[in-house]
Structures are given as structure tokens and as C-alpha cells.
Amino acid sequence: MKLLTVGVIRTPYQSVDMCPNNIQVDGPLCRIQIDEAFRQEMQGLEKVKAIMVVYWLGGTRTSPERNQIGEMRDFGSLNGGVGCFSLRTPYRPNPIGVAVLPVESLDAQKGEIQVRGLDCLDGTVLIDIKPAIYRESEAF
């Protein structure tokens, strides 16, 4: 499997300890920078009110070590013994983060989208963006 980097996410968080545990719709302004090669894919995005941001939580670890996932399960016991699939923890088999947030501003020419309250490190790799839909009938 091969993933392409679509862009980079700019947040105020320089370390994992600084990151919030969850997205915050009233959190700090964050900037998504789309690589020039993918800027044409932003066409039509100005019609979308909210986006699903898909990103790689690579700042948490360099390889998917199963013991780290198990450790989070132990930590999860504080929340009733839940596993990583029921938490927003970065310690998972594939450290993929997903956030659905309203678009604050969009500049397709510069390849920039601004949202509030992402829960990832500055410089996080952007994997994809999709329009956020809550029911199939609400797409565009």
C-alpha cells in the first residue's frame, strides 16, 4: 500500500503533550496547505461548508508496535476498558487521524484552507480531504 502526501497541516502544537485530546470547534485557527500538484482538486470545495480532514499521526511513533497499542488499552481502562477503535488515540494499528470541521476560509489559488481546532502536530502530513456529509442526501 502506498499513500500520497496531499499537503501539510499547520497548527500551534509543537509536541504531542501540547496537542488536545480531541478536536475543538472553537480551538485555534489551523491552516491546511495543499501541495501545488493537488490544488486543482480544490475546485468545487468553495461550495462545501464542512470538510473531513484525513491525516497521518506520524509524530506519535515511527512504527506500528503492538505493545504501544496494548498500552493504550490499559490506559483506556480508565474510560471503562475500551480499545483503540473506540478512542481518538494516536496509538493504533495505522495512526490515521480524522476530523470533521467547518471551513473558516479557503484560498484555492494559494492552496490554503483554514479550520479551527485540529488535534495534530504542526507539520502533520495531510492524506486527504473530503466534503463532510452527515447523510448521503446532503452531499453537495
A tleap script that builds the chain and sets N, CA, C and O, in Angstrom:
source leaprc.protein.ff14SB
mol = sequence {
  NMET LYS LEU LEU THR VAL GLY VAL ILE ARG
  THR PRO TYR GLN SER VAL ASP MET CYS PRO
  ASN ASN ILE GLN VAL ASP GLY PRO LEU CYS
  ARG ILE GLN ILE ASP GLU ALA PHE ARG GLN
  GLU MET GLN GLY LEU GLU LYS VAL LYS ALA
  ILE MET VAL VAL TYR TRP LEU GLY GLY THR
  ARG THR SER PRO GLU ARG ASN GLN ILE GLY
  GLU MET ARG ASP PHE GLY SER LEU ASN GLY
  GLY VAL GLY CYS PHE SER LEU ARG THR PRO
  TYR ARG PRO ASN PRO ILE GLY VAL ALA VAL
  LEU PRO VAL GLU SER LEU ASP ALA GLN LYS
  GLY GLU ILE GLN VAL ARG GLY LEU ASP CYS
  LEU ASP GLY THR VAL LEU ILE ASP ILE LYS
  PRO ALA ILE TYR ARG GLU SER GLU ALA CPHE
}
set mol.1.N position { 0.842 -1.171 0.000 }
set mol.1.CA position { 0.000 0.000 0.000 }
set mol.1.C position { 0.888 1.235 0.000 }
set mol.1.O position { 1.920 1.277 0.671 }
set mol.2.N position { 0.474 2.232 -0.757 }
set mol.2.CA position { 1.240 3.470 -0.818 }
set mol.2.C position { 0.273 4.648 -0.687 }
set mol.2.O position { -0.738 4.710 -1.386 }
set mol.3.N position { 0.586 5.564 0.198 }
set mol.3.CA position { -0.209 6.773 0.375 }
set mol.3.C position { 0.557 7.957 -0.190 }
set mol.3.O position { 1.784 8.017 -0.100 }
set mol.4.N position { -0.166 8.884 -0.764 }
set mol.4.CA position { 0.444 10.113 -1.264 }
set mol.4.C position { 0.221 11.231 -0.259 }
set mol.4.O position { -0.833 11.308 0.372 }
set mol.5.N position { 1.197 12.080 -0.116 }
set mol.5.CA position { 1.052 13.281 0.700 }
set mol.5.C position { 0.341 14.329 -0.141 }
set mol.5.O position { 0.822 14.717 -1.205 }
set mol.6.N position { -0.806 14.783 0.344 }
set mol.6.CA position { -1.608 15.775 -0.364 }
set mol.6.C position { -1.218 17.186 0.057 }
set mol.6.O position { -1.383 18.141 -0.702 }
set mol.7.N position { -0.701 17.304 1.266 }
set mol.7.CA position { -0.314 18.607 1.789 }
set mol.7.C position { 0.201 18.477 3.205 }
set mol.7.O position { 0.603 17.401 3.647 }
set mol.8.N position { 0.182 19.595 3.904 }
set mol.8.CA position { 0.679 19.634 5.281 }
set mol.8.C position { -0.280 20.477 6.118 }
set mol.8.O position { -0.913 21.405 5.614 }
set mol.9.N position { -0.375 20.141 7.394 }
set mol.9.CA position { -1.258 20.853 8.314 }
set mol.9.C position { -0.406 21.704 9.248 }
set mol.9.O position { 0.580 21.230 9.812 }
set mol.10.N position { -0.794 22.951 9.402 }
set mol.10.CA position { -0.102 23.886 10.298 }
set mol.10.C position { -0.984 24.152 11.516 }
set mol.10.O position { -2.102 24.652 11.397 }
set mol.11.N position { -0.456 23.807 12.684 }
set mol.11.CA position { -1.153 24.032 13.950 }
set mol.11.C position { -0.179 24.692 14.928 }
set mol.11.O position { 1.014 24.775 14.634 }
set mol.12.N position { -0.656 25.159 16.075 }
set mol.12.CA position { 0.259 25.747 17.059 }
set mol.12.C position { 0.969 24.707 17.923 }
set mol.12.O position { 1.723 25.079 18.822 }
set mol.13.N position { 0.748 23.418 17.677 }
set mol.13.CA position { 1.253 22.373 18.567 }
set mol.13.C position { 2.590 21.822 18.086 }
set mol.13.O position { 2.685 21.256 16.997 }
set mol.14.N position { 3.624 21.995 18.911 }
set mol.14.CA position { 4.974 21.550 18.568 }
set mol.14.C position { 5.339 20.199 19.184 }
set mol.14.O position { 6.339 19.598 18.793 }
set mol.15.N position { 4.550 19.717 20.134 }
set mol.15.CA position { 4.823 18.420 20.760 }
set mol.15.C position { 3.496 17.724 21.042 }
set mol.15.O position { 2.450 18.366 21.131 }
set mol.16.N position { 3.555 16.402 21.180 }
set mol.16.CA position { 2.352 15.613 21.453 }
set mol.16.C position { 1.707 16.072 22.761 }
set mol.16.O position { 0.482 16.087 22.876 }
set mol.17.N position { 2.522 16.443 23.738 }
set mol.17.CA position { 1.986 16.905 25.021 }
set mol.17.C position { 1.159 18.179 24.888 }
set mol.17.O position { 0.272 18.431 25.704 }
set mol.18.N position { 1.442 18.981 23.871 }
set mol.18.CA position { 0.704 20.226 23.655 }
set mol.18.C position { -0.643 19.994 22.966 }
set mol.18.O position { -1.553 20.813 23.095 }
set mol.19.N position { -0.774 18.885 22.237 }
set mol.19.CA position { -1.984 18.611 21.452 }
set mol.19.C position { -3.175 18.324 22.355 }
set mol.19.O position { -3.038 17.642 23.370 }
set mol.20.N position { -4.339 18.841 21.990 }
set mol.20.CA position { -5.543 18.480 22.742 }
set mol.20.C position { -5.901 17.018 22.471 }
set mol.20.O position { -5.449 16.437 21.484 }
set mol.21.N position { -6.703 16.433 23.340 }
set mol.21.CA position { -7.115 15.040 23.177 }
set mol.21.C position { -8.197 14.858 22.125 }
set mol.21.O position { -8.507 13.730 21.742 }
set mol.22.N position { -8.766 15.941 21.662 }
set mol.22.CA position { -9.855 15.857 20.705 }
set mol.22.C position { -9.904 17.152 19.905 }
set mol.22.O position { -9.306 18.155 20.295 }
set mol.23.N position { -10.617 17.125 18.788 }
set mol.23.CA position { -10.793 18.358 18.024 }
set mol.23.C position { -11.624 19.337 18.852 }
set mol.23.O position { -12.417 18.937 19.705 }
set mol.24.N position { -11.424 20.620 18.584 }
set mol.24.CA position { -12.127 21.676 19.316 }
set mol.24.C position { -12.651 22.681 18.298 }
set mol.24.O position { -11.874 23.449 17.732 }
set mol.25.N position { -13.964 22.683 18.059 }
set mol.25.CA position { -14.513 23.568 17.029 }
set mol.25.C position { -14.291 25.044 17.348 }
set mol.25.O position { -14.357 25.885 16.452 }
set mol.26.N position { -14.031 25.365 18.609 }
set mol.26.CA position { -13.721 26.749 18.974 }
set mol.26.C position { -12.229 26.911 19.284 }
set mol.26.O position { -11.821 27.896 19.900 }
set mol.27.N position { -11.430 25.948 18.859 }
set mol.27.CA position { -9.994 25.959 19.119 }
set mol.27.C position { -9.244 26.930 18.226 }
set mol.27.O position { -9.856 27.740 17.529 }
set mol.28.N position { -7.925 26.852 18.246 }
set mol.28.CA position { -7.105 27.781 17.475 }
set mol.28.C position { -7.260 27.579 15.968 }
set mol.28.O position { -7.563 26.483 15.498 }
set mol.29.N position { -7.045 28.654 15.234 }
set mol.29.CA position { -7.084 28.604 13.780 }
set mol.29.C position { -5.928 27.746 13.286 }
set mol.29.O position { -4.785 27.931 13.703 }
set mol.30.N position { -6.231 26.810 12.401 }
set mol.30.CA position { -5.228 25.909 11.826 }
set mol.30.C position { -5.283 26.050 10.308 }
set mol.30.O position { -6.341 26.296 9.730 }
set mol.31.N position { -4.139 25.892 9.684 }
set mol.31.CA position { -4.051 26.084 8.231 }
set mol.31.C position { -3.679 24.766 7.559 }
set mol.31.O position { -2.724 24.096 7.953 }
set mol.32.N position { -4.446 24.414 6.550 }
set mol.32.CA position { -4.154 23.235 5.739 }
set mol.32.C position { -3.569 23.747 4.438 }
set mol.32.O position { -4.202 24.532 3.733 }
set mol.33.N position { -2.359 23.304 4.117 }
set mol.33.CA position { -1.688 23.732 2.890 }
set mol.33.C position { -1.678 22.563 1.909 }
set mol.33.O position { -1.081 21.520 2.174 }
set mol.34.N position { -2.344 22.751 0.779 }
set mol.34.CA position { -2.423 21.721 -0.256 }
set mol.34.C position { -1.210 21.855 -1.171 }
set mol.34.O position { -0.887 22.952 -1.626 }
set mol.35.N position { -0.536 20.730 -1.438 }
set mol.35.CA position { 0.602 20.746 -2.362 }
set mol.35.C position { 0.149 21.244 -3.730 }
set mol.35.O position { -0.979 20.993 -4.156 }
set mol.36.N position { 1.033 21.942 -4.400 }
set mol.36.CA position { 0.715 22.534 -5.698 }
set mol.36.C position { 0.181 21.501 -6.688 }
set mol.36.O position { -0.709 21.811 -7.481 }
set mol.37.N position { 0.703 20.300 -6.653 }
set mol.37.CA position { 0.273 19.245 -7.582 }
set mol.37.C position { -1.193 18.861 -7.408 }
set mol.37.O position { -1.791 18.282 -8.315 }
set mol.38.N position { -1.781 19.177 -6.246 }
set mol.38.CA position { -3.164 18.790 -5.970 }
set mol.38.C position { -4.116 19.981 -5.863 }
set mol.38.O position { -5.288 19.792 -5.537 }
set mol.39.N position { -3.659 21.171 -6.120 }
set mol.39.CA position { -4.520 22.348 -5.941 }
set mol.39.C position { -5.728 22.357 -6.871 }
set mol.39.O position { -6.780 22.886 -6.510 }
set mol.40.N position { -5.591 21.777 -8.066 }
set mol.40.CA position { -6.731 21.740 -8.985 }
set mol.40.C position { -7.863 20.888 -8.403 }
set mol.40.O position { -9.019 21.043 -8.796 }
set mol.41.N position { -7.539 19.998 -7.477 }
set mol.41.CA position { -8.553 19.151 -6.848 }
set mol.41.C position { -9.412 19.927 -5.854 }
set mol.41.O position { -10.395 19.395 -5.339 }
set mol.42.N position { -9.053 21.169 -5.584 }
set mol.42.CA position { -9.849 22.012 -4.692 }
set mol.42.C position { -11.052 22.612 -5.409 }
set mol.42.O position { -11.916 23.215 -4.772 }
set mol.43.N position { -11.115 22.451 -6.722 }
set mol.43.CA position { -12.227 23.012 -7.494 }
set mol.43.C position { -13.553 22.465 -6.956 }
set mol.43.O position { -13.714 21.253 -6.816 }
set mol.44.N position { -14.480 23.341 -6.660 }
set mol.44.CA position { -15.776 22.968 -6.117 }
set mol.44.C position { -15.825 22.950 -4.599 }
set mol.44.O position { -16.909 22.906 -4.017 }
set mol.45.N position { -14.676 22.982 -3.953 }
set mol.45.CA position { -14.630 22.915 -2.496 }
set mol.45.C position { -15.211 24.175 -1.842 }
set mol.45.O position { -15.611 24.147 -0.679 }
set mol.46.N position { -15.252 25.266 -2.592 }
set mol.46.CA position { -15.811 26.506 -2.035 }
set mol.46.C position { -17.306 26.370 -1.734 }
set mol.46.O position { -17.854 27.180 -0.987 }
set mol.47.N position { -17.969 25.368 -2.296 }
set mol.47.CA position { -19.401 25.132 -2.056 }
set mol.47.C position { -19.643 24.340 -0.773 }
set mol.47.O position { -20.780 24.221 -0.315 }
set mol.48.N position { -18.578 23.806 -0.203 }
set mol.48.CA position { -18.687 22.920 0.955 }
set mol.48.C position { -18.555 23.725 2.246 }
set mol.48.O position { -17.662 24.562 2.371 }
set mol.49.N position { -19.439 23.474 3.196 }
set mol.49.CA position { -19.403 24.202 4.466 }
set mol.49.C position { -18.479 23.551 5.495 }
set mol.49.O position { -17.887 24.233 6.332 }
set mol.50.N position { -18.363 22.233 5.421 }
set mol.50.CA position { -17.515 21.498 6.369 }
set mol.50.C position { -16.749 20.422 5.607 }
set mol.50.O position { -17.228 19.880 4.611 }
set mol.51.N position { -15.549 20.128 6.099 }
set mol.51.CA position { -14.716 19.117 5.447 }
set mol.51.C position { -14.290 18.037 6.438 }
set mol.51.O position { -14.223 18.260 7.647 }
set mol.52.N position { -14.005 16.867 5.885 }
set mol.52.CA position { -13.391 15.789 6.642 }
set mol.52.C position { -11.910 15.824 6.297 }
set mol.52.O position { -11.529 15.642 5.141 }
set mol.53.N position { -11.093 16.054 7.289 }
set mol.53.CA position { -9.645 16.134 7.110 }
set mol.53.C position { -9.062 14.789 7.556 }
set mol.53.O position { -9.313 14.334 8.672 }
set mol.54.N position { -8.286 14.161 6.674 }
set mol.54.CA position { -7.683 12.858 6.966 }
set mol.54.C position { -6.169 13.059 7.007 }
set mol.54.O position { -5.579 13.545 6.043 }
set mol.55.N position { -5.547 12.687 8.117 }
set mol.55.CA position { -4.127 12.987 8.291 }
set mol.55.C position { -3.401 11.843 8.988 }
set mol.55.O position { -4.013 10.997 9.640 }
set mol.56.N position { -2.079 11.840 8.832 }
set mol.56.CA position { -1.217 10.796 9.383 }
set mol.56.C position { -0.603 11.285 10.684 }
set mol.56.O position { 0.127 12.276 10.699 }
set mol.57.N position { -0.896 10.593 11.769 }
set mol.57.CA position { -0.397 10.974 13.086 }
set mol.57.C position { 1.007 10.419 13.309 }
set mol.57.O position { 1.252 9.713 14.287 }
set mol.58.N position { 1.909 10.734 12.417 }
set mol.58.CA position { 3.256 10.187 12.444 }
set mol.58.C position { 4.135 10.716 13.553 }
set mol.58.O position { 5.183 10.132 13.826 }
set mol.59.N position { 3.748 11.797 14.201 }
set mol.59.CA position { 4.560 12.355 15.273 }
set mol.59.C position { 4.502 11.549 16.551 }
set mol.59.O position { 5.257 11.814 17.486 }
set mol.60.N position { 3.612 10.561 16.604 }
set mol.60.CA position { 3.441 9.798 17.837 }
set mol.60.C position { 4.383 8.615 17.921 }
set mol.60.O position { 4.789 8.219 19.014 }
set mol.61.N position { 4.735 8.047 16.782 }
set mol.61.CA position { 5.642 6.900 16.764 }
set mol.61.C position { 6.070 6.659 15.328 }
set mol.61.O position { 5.459 7.178 14.393 }
set mol.62.N position { 7.113 5.876 15.156 }
set mol.62.CA position { 7.626 5.649 13.811 }
set mol.62.C position { 7.210 4.314 13.229 }
set mol.62.O position { 7.294 4.133 12.015 }
set mol.63.N position { 6.767 3.376 14.043 }
set mol.63.CA position { 6.310 2.087 13.522 }
set mol.63.C position { 5.142 1.587 14.365 }
set mol.63.O position { 5.051 1.899 15.552 }
set mol.64.N position { 4.252 0.812 13.754 }
set mol.64.CA position { 3.066 0.339 14.490 }
set mol.64.C position { 3.396 -0.809 15.437 }
set mol.64.O position { 3.113 -1.969 15.140 }
set mol.65.N position { 3.988 -0.483 16.564 }
set mol.65.CA position { 4.364 -1.504 17.536 }
set mol.65.C position { 3.143 -1.893 18.361 }
set mol.65.O position { 2.495 -1.044 18.973 }
set mol.66.N position { 2.844 -3.171 18.369 }
set mol.66.CA position { 1.624 -3.648 19.018 }
set mol.66.C position { 1.617 -3.364 20.521 }
set mol.66.O position { 0.551 -3.146 21.097 }
set mol.67.N position { 2.788 -3.363 21.167 }
set mol.67.CA position { 2.790 -3.118 22.606 }
set mol.67.C position { 2.303 -1.709 22.928 }
set mol.67.O position { 1.686 -1.504 23.973 }
set mol.68.N position { 2.562 -0.732 22.057 }
set mol.68.CA position { 2.051 0.617 22.307 }
set mol.68.C position { 0.532 0.636 22.217 }
set mol.68.O position { -0.130 1.334 22.985 }
set mol.69.N position { -0.019 -0.128 21.283 }
set mol.69.CA position { -1.469 -0.196 21.164 }
set mol.69.C position { -2.046 -0.826 22.427 }
set mol.69.O position { -3.040 -0.339 22.965 }
set mol.70.N position { -1.426 -1.910 22.904 }
set mol.70.CA position { -1.872 -2.559 24.134 }
set mol.70.C position { -1.786 -1.645 25.341 }
set mol.70.O position { -2.654 -1.678 26.213 }
set mol.71.N position { -0.739 -0.826 25.396 }
set mol.71.CA position { -0.594 0.123 26.499 }
set mol.71.C position { -1.763 1.097 26.519 }
set mol.71.O position { -2.253 1.460 27.588 }
set mol.72.N position { -2.206 1.516 25.357 }
set mol.72.CA position { -3.350 2.422 25.321 }
set mol.72.C position { -4.606 1.721 25.809 }
set mol.72.O position { -5.475 2.354 26.408 }
set mol.73.N position { -4.711 0.427 25.560 }
set mol.73.CA position { -5.857 -0.311 26.076 }
set mol.73.C position { -5.872 -0.255 27.598 }
set mol.73.O position { -6.924 -0.076 28.211 }
set mol.74.N position { -4.694 -0.409 28.203 }
set mol.74.CA position { -4.612 -0.308 29.657 }
set mol.74.C position { -5.011 1.095 30.104 }
set mol.74.O position { -5.754 1.257 31.072 }
set mol.75.N position { -4.514 2.107 29.394 }
set mol.75.CA position { -4.889 3.484 29.710 }
set mol.75.C position { -6.383 3.665 29.509 }
set mol.75.O position { -7.048 4.361 30.277 }
set mol.76.N position { -6.901 3.031 28.467 }
set mol.76.CA position { -8.325 3.132 28.168 }
set mol.76.C position { -9.201 2.556 29.260 }
set mol.76.O position { -10.385 2.883 29.342 }
set mol.77.N position { -8.628 1.692 30.113 }
set mol.77.CA position { -9.435 1.114 31.179 }
set mol.77.C position { -9.963 2.198 32.119 }
set mol.77.O position { -10.953 1.991 32.821 }
set mol.78.N position { -9.298 3.348 32.127 }
set mol.78.CA position { -9.814 4.473 32.911 }
set mol.78.C position { -11.133 4.966 32.337 }
set mol.78.O position { -11.922 5.607 33.031 }
set mol.79.N position { -11.368 4.662 31.065 }
set mol.79.CA position { -12.614 5.047 30.402 }
set mol.79.C position { -13.550 3.851 30.270 }
set mol.79.O position { -14.392 3.837 29.373 }
set mol.80.N position { -13.429 2.870 31.118 }
set mol.80.CA position { -14.306 1.715 31.073 }
set mol.80.C position { -13.751 0.543 30.283 }
set mol.80.O position { -14.524 -0.308 29.843 }
set mol.81.N position { -12.450 0.467 30.089 }
set mol.81.CA position { -11.838 -0.664 29.417 }
set mol.81.C position { -12.070 -0.706 27.923 }
set mol.81.O position { -12.364 -1.770 27.377 }
set mol.82.N position { -11.948 0.411 27.254 }
set mol.82.CA position { -12.191 0.461 25.815 }
set mol.82.C position { -10.893 0.297 25.041 }
set mol.82.O position { -9.814 0.599 25.549 }
set mol.83.N position { -11.006 -0.184 23.806 }
set mol.83.CA position { -9.849 -0.364 22.939 }
set mol.83.C position { -9.618 0.844 22.054 }
set mol.83.O position { -10.385 1.806 22.079 }
set mol.84.N position { -8.549 0.783 21.271 }
set mol.84.CA position { -8.151 1.940 20.460 }
set mol.84.C position { -9.195 2.313 19.411 }
set mol.84.O position { -9.260 3.473 19.004 }
set mol.85.N position { -10.020 1.353 18.958 }
set mol.85.CA position { -11.016 1.673 17.932 }
set mol.85.C position { -12.162 2.522 18.479 }
set mol.85.O position { -12.930 3.094 17.705 }
set mol.86.N position { -12.286 2.610 19.795 }
set mol.86.CA position { -13.334 3.453 20.366 }
set mol.86.C position { -12.766 4.715 21.012 }
set mol.86.O position { -13.460 5.409 21.755 }
set mol.87.N position { -11.498 5.004 20.723 }
set mol.87.CA position { -10.837 6.210 21.222 }
set mol.87.C position { -10.233 6.994 20.063 }
set mol.87.O position { -10.039 6.447 18.977 }
set mol.88.N position { -9.940 8.256 20.283 }
set mol.88.CA position { -9.244 9.071 19.288 }
set mol.88.C position { -7.732 9.043 19.514 }
set mol.88.O position { -7.024 9.959 19.094 }
set mol.89.N position { -7.254 8.027 20.156 }
set mol.89.CA position { -5.829 7.900 20.446 }
set mol.89.C position { -4.995 7.799 19.167 }
set mol.89.O position { -5.439 7.195 18.191 }
set mol.90.N position { -3.805 8.376 19.160 }
set mol.90.CA position { -2.919 8.206 18.007 }
set mol.90.C position { -2.250 6.831 17.994 }
set mol.90.O position { -1.663 6.439 16.985 }
set mol.91.N position { -2.334 6.103 19.096 }
set mol.91.CA position { -1.709 4.784 19.190 }
set mol.91.C position { -2.691 3.728 18.698 }
set mol.91.O position { -3.510 3.210 19.457 }
set mol.92.N position { -2.587 3.422 17.406 }
set mol.92.CA position { -3.495 2.494 16.742 }
set mol.92.C position { -2.730 1.763 15.653 }
set mol.92.O position { -1.612 2.162 15.329 }
set mol.93.N position { -3.295 0.700 15.072 }
set mol.93.CA position { -2.560 -0.047 14.045 }
set mol.93.C position { -2.056 0.838 12.904 }
set mol.93.O position { -0.920 0.681 12.456 }
set mol.94.N position { -2.872 1.747 12.442 }
set mol.94.CA position { -2.486 2.739 11.431 }
set mol.94.C position { -2.818 4.105 12.015 }
set mol.94.O position { -3.997 4.425 12.165 }
set mol.95.N position { -1.831 4.915 12.349 }
set mol.95.CA position { -2.092 6.180 13.044 }
set mol.95.C position { -2.703 7.251 12.139 }
set mol.95.O position { -2.066 8.250 11.803 }
set mol.96.N position { -3.956 7.010 11.759 }
set mol.96.CA position { -4.676 7.943 10.895 }
set mol.96.C position { -5.611 8.774 11.757 }
set mol.96.O position { -6.362 8.234 12.569 }
set mol.97.N position { -5.565 10.082 11.581 }
set mol.97.CA position { -6.467 10.988 12.269 }
set mol.97.C position { -7.524 11.484 11.304 }
set mol.97.O position { -7.262 11.665 10.115 }
set mol.98.N position { -8.722 11.701 11.825 }
set mol.98.CA position { -9.831 12.205 11.020 }
set mol.98.C position { -10.544 13.272 11.840 }
set mol.98.O position { -10.800 13.085 13.030 }
set mol.99.N position { -10.860 14.380 11.202 }
set mol.99.CA position { -11.606 15.445 11.870 }
set mol.99.C position { -12.609 16.033 10.891 }
set mol.99.O position { -12.291 16.251 9.722 }
set mol.100.N position { -13.809 16.285 11.366 }
set mol.100.CA position { -14.827 16.972 10.576 }
set mol.100.C position { -14.996 18.351 11.186 }
set mol.100.O position { -15.396 18.494 12.342 }
set mol.101.N position { -14.681 19.371 10.383 }
set mol.101.CA position { -14.703 20.745 10.883 }
set mol.101.C position { -15.268 21.695 9.835 }
set mol.101.O position { -15.129 21.450 8.637 }
set mol.102.N position { -15.906 22.782 10.279 }
set mol.102.CA position { -16.361 23.804 9.336 }
set mol.102.C position { -15.171 24.510 8.693 }
set mol.102.O position { -14.128 24.695 9.320 }
set mol.103.N position { -15.343 24.895 7.449 }
set mol.103.CA position { -14.313 25.659 6.739 }
set mol.103.C position { -14.437 27.114 7.168 }
set mol.103.O position { -15.493 27.724 7.002 }
set mol.104.N position { -13.365 27.670 7.716 }
set mol.104.CA position { -13.339 29.086 8.105 }
set mol.104.C position { -13.051 29.965 6.893 }
set mol.104.O position { -13.689 31.000 6.703 }
set mol.105.N position { -12.087 29.548 6.076 }
set mol.105.CA position { -11.768 30.271 4.841 }
set mol.105.C position { -11.052 29.324 3.892 }
set mol.105.O position { -10.485 28.310 4.300 }
set mol.106.N position { -11.094 29.684 2.610 }
set mol.106.CA position { -10.483 28.853 1.580 }
set mol.106.C position { -9.891 29.757 0.514 }
set mol.106.O position { -10.556 30.680 0.044 }
set mol.107.N position { -8.653 29.503 0.131 }
set mol.107.CA position { -7.989 30.226 -0.948 }
set mol.107.C position { -7.378 29.181 -1.878 }
set mol.107.O position { -6.265 28.707 -1.649 }
set mol.108.N position { -8.117 28.829 -2.927 }
set mol.108.CA position { -7.673 27.773 -3.845 }
set mol.108.C position { -6.400 28.171 -4.579 }
set mol.108.O position { -5.569 27.313 -4.876 }
set mol.109.N position { -6.235 29.446 -4.872 }
set mol.109.CA position { -5.040 29.898 -5.585 }
set mol.109.C position { -3.775 29.644 -4.752 }
set mol.109.O position { -2.750 29.212 -5.280 }
set mol.110.N position { -3.862 29.917 -3.456 }
set mol.110.CA position { -2.728 29.665 -2.556 }
set mol.110.C position { -2.696 28.222 -2.055 }
set mol.110.O position { -1.703 27.778 -1.479 }
set mol.111.N position { -3.794 27.492 -2.281 }
set mol.111.CA position { -3.879 26.120 -1.792 }
set mol.111.C position { -4.032 26.047 -0.289 }
set mol.111.O position { -3.472 25.154 0.347 }
set mol.112.N position { -4.790 26.983 0.296 }
set mol.112.CA position { -4.938 27.035 1.752 }
set mol.112.C position { -6.398 26.936 2.176 }
set mol.112.O position { -7.291 27.536 1.579 }
set mol.113.N position { -6.599 26.165 3.217 }
set mol.113.CA position { -7.905 26.049 3.861 }
set mol.113.C position { -7.673 26.304 5.339 }
set mol.113.O position { -6.739 25.761 5.929 }
set mol.114.N position { -8.521 27.131 5.940 }
set mol.114.CA position { -8.409 27.373 7.377 }
set mol.114.C position { -9.597 26.747 8.089 }
set mol.114.O position { -10.747 26.891 7.674 }
set mol.115.N position { -9.282 26.046 9.177 }
set mol.115.CA position { -10.277 25.436 10.050 }
set mol.115.C position { -9.860 25.737 11.485 }
set mol.115.O position { -8.761 26.237 11.724 }
set mol.116.N position { -10.722 25.438 12.421 }
set mol.116.CA position { -10.395 25.642 13.833 }
set mol.116.C position { -10.305 24.316 14.571 }
set mol.116.O position { -11.124 23.419 14.372 }
set mol.117.N position { -9.286 24.208 15.431 }
set mol.117.CA position { -9.259 23.164 16.435 }
set mol.117.C position { -8.781 21.783 16.057 }
set mol.117.O position { -9.210 20.810 16.679 }
set mol.118.N position { -7.913 21.645 15.066 }
set mol.118.CA position { -7.358 20.319 14.777 }
set mol.118.C position { -6.524 19.825 15.956 }
set mol.118.O position { -5.981 20.621 16.722 }
set mol.119.N position { -6.431 18.518 16.091 }
set mol.119.CA position { -5.732 17.912 17.232 }
set mol.119.C position { -4.461 17.191 16.795 }
set mol.119.O position { -4.225 16.048 17.188 }
set mol.120.N position { -3.647 17.857 15.986 }
set mol.120.CA position { -2.423 17.214 15.484 }
set mol.120.C position { -1.247 18.191 15.551 }
set mol.120.O position { -1.423 19.397 15.729 }
set mol.121.N position { -0.062 17.639 15.404 }
set mol.121.CA position { 1.163 18.436 15.462 }
set mol.121.C position { 1.319 19.336 14.244 }
set mol.121.O position { 0.816 19.027 13.163 }
set mol.122.N position { 2.013 20.440 14.425 }
set mol.122.CA position { 2.390 21.297 13.312 }
set mol.122.C position { 3.259 20.483 12.352 }
set mol.122.O position { 4.200 19.813 12.780 }
set mol.123.N position { 2.949 20.539 11.075 }
set mol.123.CA position { 3.705 19.789 10.077 }
set mol.123.C position { 3.146 18.406 9.797 }
set mol.123.O position { 3.765 17.630 9.068 }
set mol.124.N position { 1.987 18.081 10.360 }
set mol.124.CA position { 1.366 16.774 10.132 }
set mol.124.C position { 1.043 16.592 8.653 }
set mol.124.O position { 0.605 17.526 7.982 }
set mol.125.N position { 1.266 15.381 8.159 }
set mol.125.CA position { 1.015 15.053 6.755 }
set mol.125.C position { -0.488 14.928 6.503 }
set mol.125.O position { -1.196 14.210 7.209 }
set mol.126.N position { -0.951 15.638 5.485 }
set mol.126.CA position { -2.343 15.555 5.049 }
set mol.126.C position { -2.471 14.418 4.045 }
set mol.126.O position { -1.736 14.369 3.059 }
set mol.127.N position { -3.405 13.504 4.294 }
set mol.127.CA position { -3.629 12.372 3.392 }
set mol.127.C position { -4.763 12.666 2.417 }
set mol.127.O position { -4.674 12.312 1.241 }
set mol.128.N position { -5.833 13.314 2.896 }
set mol.128.CA position { -6.997 13.543 2.039 }
set mol.128.C position { -7.921 14.573 2.674 }
set mol.128.O position { -7.850 14.855 3.871 }
set mol.129.N position { -8.778 15.116 1.842 }
set mol.129.CA position { -9.869 15.985 2.279 }
set mol.129.C position { -11.109 15.524 1.537 }
set mol.129.O position { -11.056 15.225 0.344 }
set mol.130.N position { -12.220 15.470 2.247 }
set mol.130.CA position { -13.495 15.103 1.628 }
set mol.130.C position { -14.554 16.065 2.144 }
set mol.130.O position { -14.419 16.608 3.241 }
set mol.131.N position { -15.610 16.280 1.360 }
set mol.131.CA position { -16.711 17.077 1.901 }
set mol.131.C position { -17.362 16.297 3.038 }
set mol.131.O position { -17.572 15.089 2.927 }
set mol.132.N position { -17.675 16.976 4.112 }
set mol.132.CA position { -18.328 16.318 5.244 }
set mol.132.C position { -19.808 16.199 4.935 }
set mol.132.O position { -20.482 17.192 4.661 }
set mol.133.N position { -20.299 14.985 4.981 }
set mol.133.CA position { -21.733 14.764 4.804 }
set mol.133.C position { -22.224 13.959 5.993 }
set mol.133.O position { -21.520 13.089 6.505 }
set mol.134.N position { -23.410 14.252 6.414 }
set mol.134.CA position { -23.965 13.578 7.577 }
set mol.134.C position { -25.001 12.538 7.173 }
set mol.134.O position { -25.313 11.625 7.937 }
set mol.135.N position { -25.530 12.691 5.959 }
set mol.135.CA position { -26.390 11.698 5.316 }
set mol.135.C position { -26.098 11.787 3.832 }
set mol.135.O position { -25.791 12.871 3.335 }
set mol.136.N position { -26.183 10.688 3.116 }
set mol.136.CA position { -25.850 10.681 1.689 }
set mol.136.C position { -26.586 11.767 0.916 }
set mol.136.O position { -26.024 12.331 -0.023 }
set mol.137.N position { -27.811 12.070 1.279 }
set mol.137.CA position { -28.595 13.057 0.538 }
set mol.137.C position { -28.062 14.475 0.700 }
set mol.137.O position { -28.465 15.368 -0.045 }
set mol.138.N position { -27.174 14.699 1.648 }
set mol.138.CA position { -26.654 16.043 1.890 }
set mol.138.C position { -25.395 16.363 1.101 }
set mol.138.O position { -24.862 17.465 1.226 }
set mol.139.N position { -24.908 15.436 0.295 }
set mol.139.CA position { -23.703 15.703 -0.495 }
set mol.139.C position { -24.029 16.750 -1.548 }
set mol.139.O position { -24.932 16.566 -2.364 }
set mol.140.N position { -23.293 17.835 -1.522 }
set mol.140.CA position { -23.491 18.957 -2.438 }
set mol.140.C position { -24.949 19.253 -2.539 }
set mol.140.O position { -25.345 20.167 -3.262 }
savepdb mol mol.pdb
quit
